[in-house]
C-alpha positions as a printed NumPy array, in Angstrom:
array([[ -8.108,  21.425,   1.863],
       [ -5.367,  19.415,   3.554],
       [ -2.914,  17.328,   1.606],
       [ -0.735,  14.432,   2.798],
       [  1.976,  12.757,   0.765],
       [  2.321,   8.988,   0.953],
       [  5.121,   7.454,   2.982],
       [  7.301,   5.225,   0.86 ],
       [  9.648,   2.686,   2.332],
       [ 11.29 ,   1.553,  -0.875],
       [ 14.216,  -0.394,   0.605],
       [ 12.154,  -2.648,   2.856],
       [  9.528,  -3.28 ,   0.163],
       [ 12.16 ,  -4.12 ,  -2.423],
       [ 14.135,  -6.397,  -0.082],
       [ 11.008,  -8.219,   1.099],
       [  9.77 ,  -8.76 ,  -2.446],
       [ 13.209,  -9.876,  -3.594],
       [ 13.386, -12.406,  -0.719],
       [  9.929, -13.749,  -1.562],
       [ 11.018, -14.061,  -5.177],
       [ 14.149, -15.984,  -4.117],
       [ 12.075, -18.4  ,  -2.016],
       [  9.777, -19.062,  -4.971],
       [ 12.806, -19.527,  -7.232],
       [ 14.298, -22.119,  -4.877],
       [ 10.922, -23.859,  -4.587],
       [ 10.623, -23.912,  -8.369],
       [ 14.085, -25.439,  -8.713],
       [ 13.324, -28.113,  -6.094],
       [  9.828, -28.976,  -7.325],
       [ 10.506, -28.874, -11.074],
       [ 14.058, -30.257, -10.861],
       [ 15.549, -27.262, -12.692],
       [ 19.305, -26.603, -12.604],
       [ 20.448, -24.709,  -9.498],
       [ 22.019, -21.843, -11.447],
       [ 18.45 , -20.688, -12.184],
       [ 18.17 , -19.639,  -8.525],
       [ 20.602, -16.836,  -9.381],
       [ 19.494, -16.137, -12.937],
       [ 15.766, -15.752, -12.212],
       [ 16.247, -12.882,  -9.687],
       [ 18.676, -11.106, -12.026],
       [ 15.965, -10.872, -14.677],
       [ 13.05 , -10.333, -12.293],
       [ 14.684,  -7.751,  -9.952],
       [ 14.258,  -4.857, -12.427],
       [ 10.562,  -5.708, -12.72 ],
       [ 10.187,  -5.78 ,  -8.933],
       [ 12.002,  -2.438,  -8.717],
       [  9.727,  -0.976, -11.383],
       [  6.58 ,  -2.076,  -9.595],
       [  7.969,  -0.612,  -6.351],
       [  8.242,   2.781,  -8.079],
       [  4.636,   2.805,  -9.296],
       [  3.253,   4.326,  -6.089],
       [  5.793,   7.105,  -5.581],
       [  3.396,   9.999,  -6.214],
       [  0.367,   8.955,  -4.161],
       [ -1.267,  11.721,  -2.115],
       [ -4.267,  11.908,   0.198],
       [ -6.326,  15.112,   0.115],
       [ -9.136,  16.028,   2.504],
       [-11.639,  18.212,   0.643],
       [-14.595,  19.147,   2.816],
       [-16.116,  15.833,   3.913],
       [-14.353,  13.761,   1.262],
       [-11.021,  11.978,   1.237],
       [ -9.498,  12.069,  -2.226],
       [ -6.756,   9.554,  -2.953],
       [ -4.743,  10.433,  -6.019],
       [ -1.753,   8.843,  -7.613],
       [  0.063,   9.464, -10.845],
       [  1.619,   6.215, -11.872],
       [  1.305,   3.486, -14.454],
       [ -2.107,   2.624, -13.052],
       [ -3.509,   6.053, -12.222],
       [ -5.454,   6.068,  -8.97 ],
       [ -8.27 ,   8.52 ,  -8.301],
       [-10.613,   7.499,  -5.525],
       [-12.989,   9.661,  -3.478],
       [-14.346,   8.418,  -0.155],
       [-17.029,  10.142,   1.904],
       [-15.414,  10.494,   5.351],
       [-18.861,  10.177,   6.987],
       [-18.966,   6.539,   5.762],
       [-15.638,   5.654,   7.436],
       [-16.256,   3.534,  10.515],
       [-12.818,   2.183,  11.462],
       [ -9.095,   2.85 ,  10.98 ],
       [ -6.552,   0.209,  11.974],
       [ -2.867,  -0.557,  11.501],
       [ -2.   ,  -2.946,   8.682],
       [  1.547,  -4.242,   8.244],
       [  0.831,  -6.686,   5.448],
       [  2.89 ,  -6.   ,   2.321],
       [  0.816,  -8.346,   0.175],
       [ -2.169,  -7.065,  -1.759],
       [ -5.205,  -7.548,   0.449],
       [ -8.442,  -5.677,   0.892],
       [-10.494,  -4.054,  -1.795],
       [ -7.849,  -1.514,  -2.809],
       [ -4.139,  -1.861,  -2.052],
       [ -2.794,   0.331,  -4.845],
       [ -2.851,   3.429,  -2.65 ],
       [ -0.365,   2.501,   0.095],
       [  3.227,   2.264,  -1.067],
       [  4.606,   1.57 ,   2.411],
       [  4.503,  -1.877,   3.998],
       [  3.181,  -0.374,   7.257],
       [ -0.093,   1.235,   6.312],
       [ -3.399,   2.284,   7.801],
       [ -6.444,   0.359,   6.675],
       [ -9.578,   2.466,   6.362],
       [-12.892,   0.622,   6.566],
       [-15.778,   2.483,   4.937],
       [-19.286,   1.833,   3.69 ],
       [-20.194,  -1.702,   4.712],
       [-17.489,  -3.996,   3.331],
       [-14.973,  -1.766,   1.569],
       [-11.41 ,  -1.148,   2.716],
       [ -8.542,   0.898,   1.413],
       [ -4.96 ,   1.091,   2.591],
       [ -3.214,   4.442,   3.007],
       [  0.228,   5.391,   4.277],
       [  0.397,   9.14 ,   4.948],
       [  3.727,  10.535,   6.158],
       [  2.079,  12.208,   9.153],
       [ -0.364,   9.56 ,  10.391],
       [ -1.385,  11.284,  13.624],
       [ -2.424,  14.54 ,  11.904],
       [ -4.164,  12.566,   9.16 ],
       [ -6.216,  10.591,  11.712],
       [ -6.922,  13.753,  13.728],
       [ -8.256,  15.515,  10.63 ],
       [-10.496,  12.557,   9.785],
       [-11.802,  12.465,  13.373],
       [-12.673,  16.183,  13.209],
       [-15.027,  15.42 ,  10.33 ],
       [-16.326,  12.074,  11.654],
       [-15.8  ,  11.63 ,  15.427],
       [-17.509,   8.196,  15.295],
       [-14.499,   6.556,  13.633],
       [-13.064,   3.721,  15.713],
       [ -9.26 ,   4.084,  15.714],
       [ -7.097,   1.009,  16.445],
       [ -3.408,   1.804,  15.94 ]])
């Protein structure tokens, strides 16, 4: 059994999400003709929510048990996913901080690895030690195509 903790890059995630929120606030003010002071008030009320959602994924871990990859997280939305490593066919770099793929809730960092498994399923992971994580997966399934 090998265990990997998730890499969390809280500052960049929080700043990026706060900037996106500011852009939407400005767009809302321009489109809806709201008063300009709302550009400052909206982020003041929304920032704690953004911070809270950034903390949800703090305890995500990836555990290799035999031929299975277990992804576990203790958060508001508890994550417990088991993937047969023999079904993994590709691992690639993913730097998208928006929720894409079939399961984003497992990668708290904005720079994650995307694991393609089965036929159409993907999951994003962000282990602290990516090279050892990939090496351990390749020991179990050497047919995995790695693009990083």
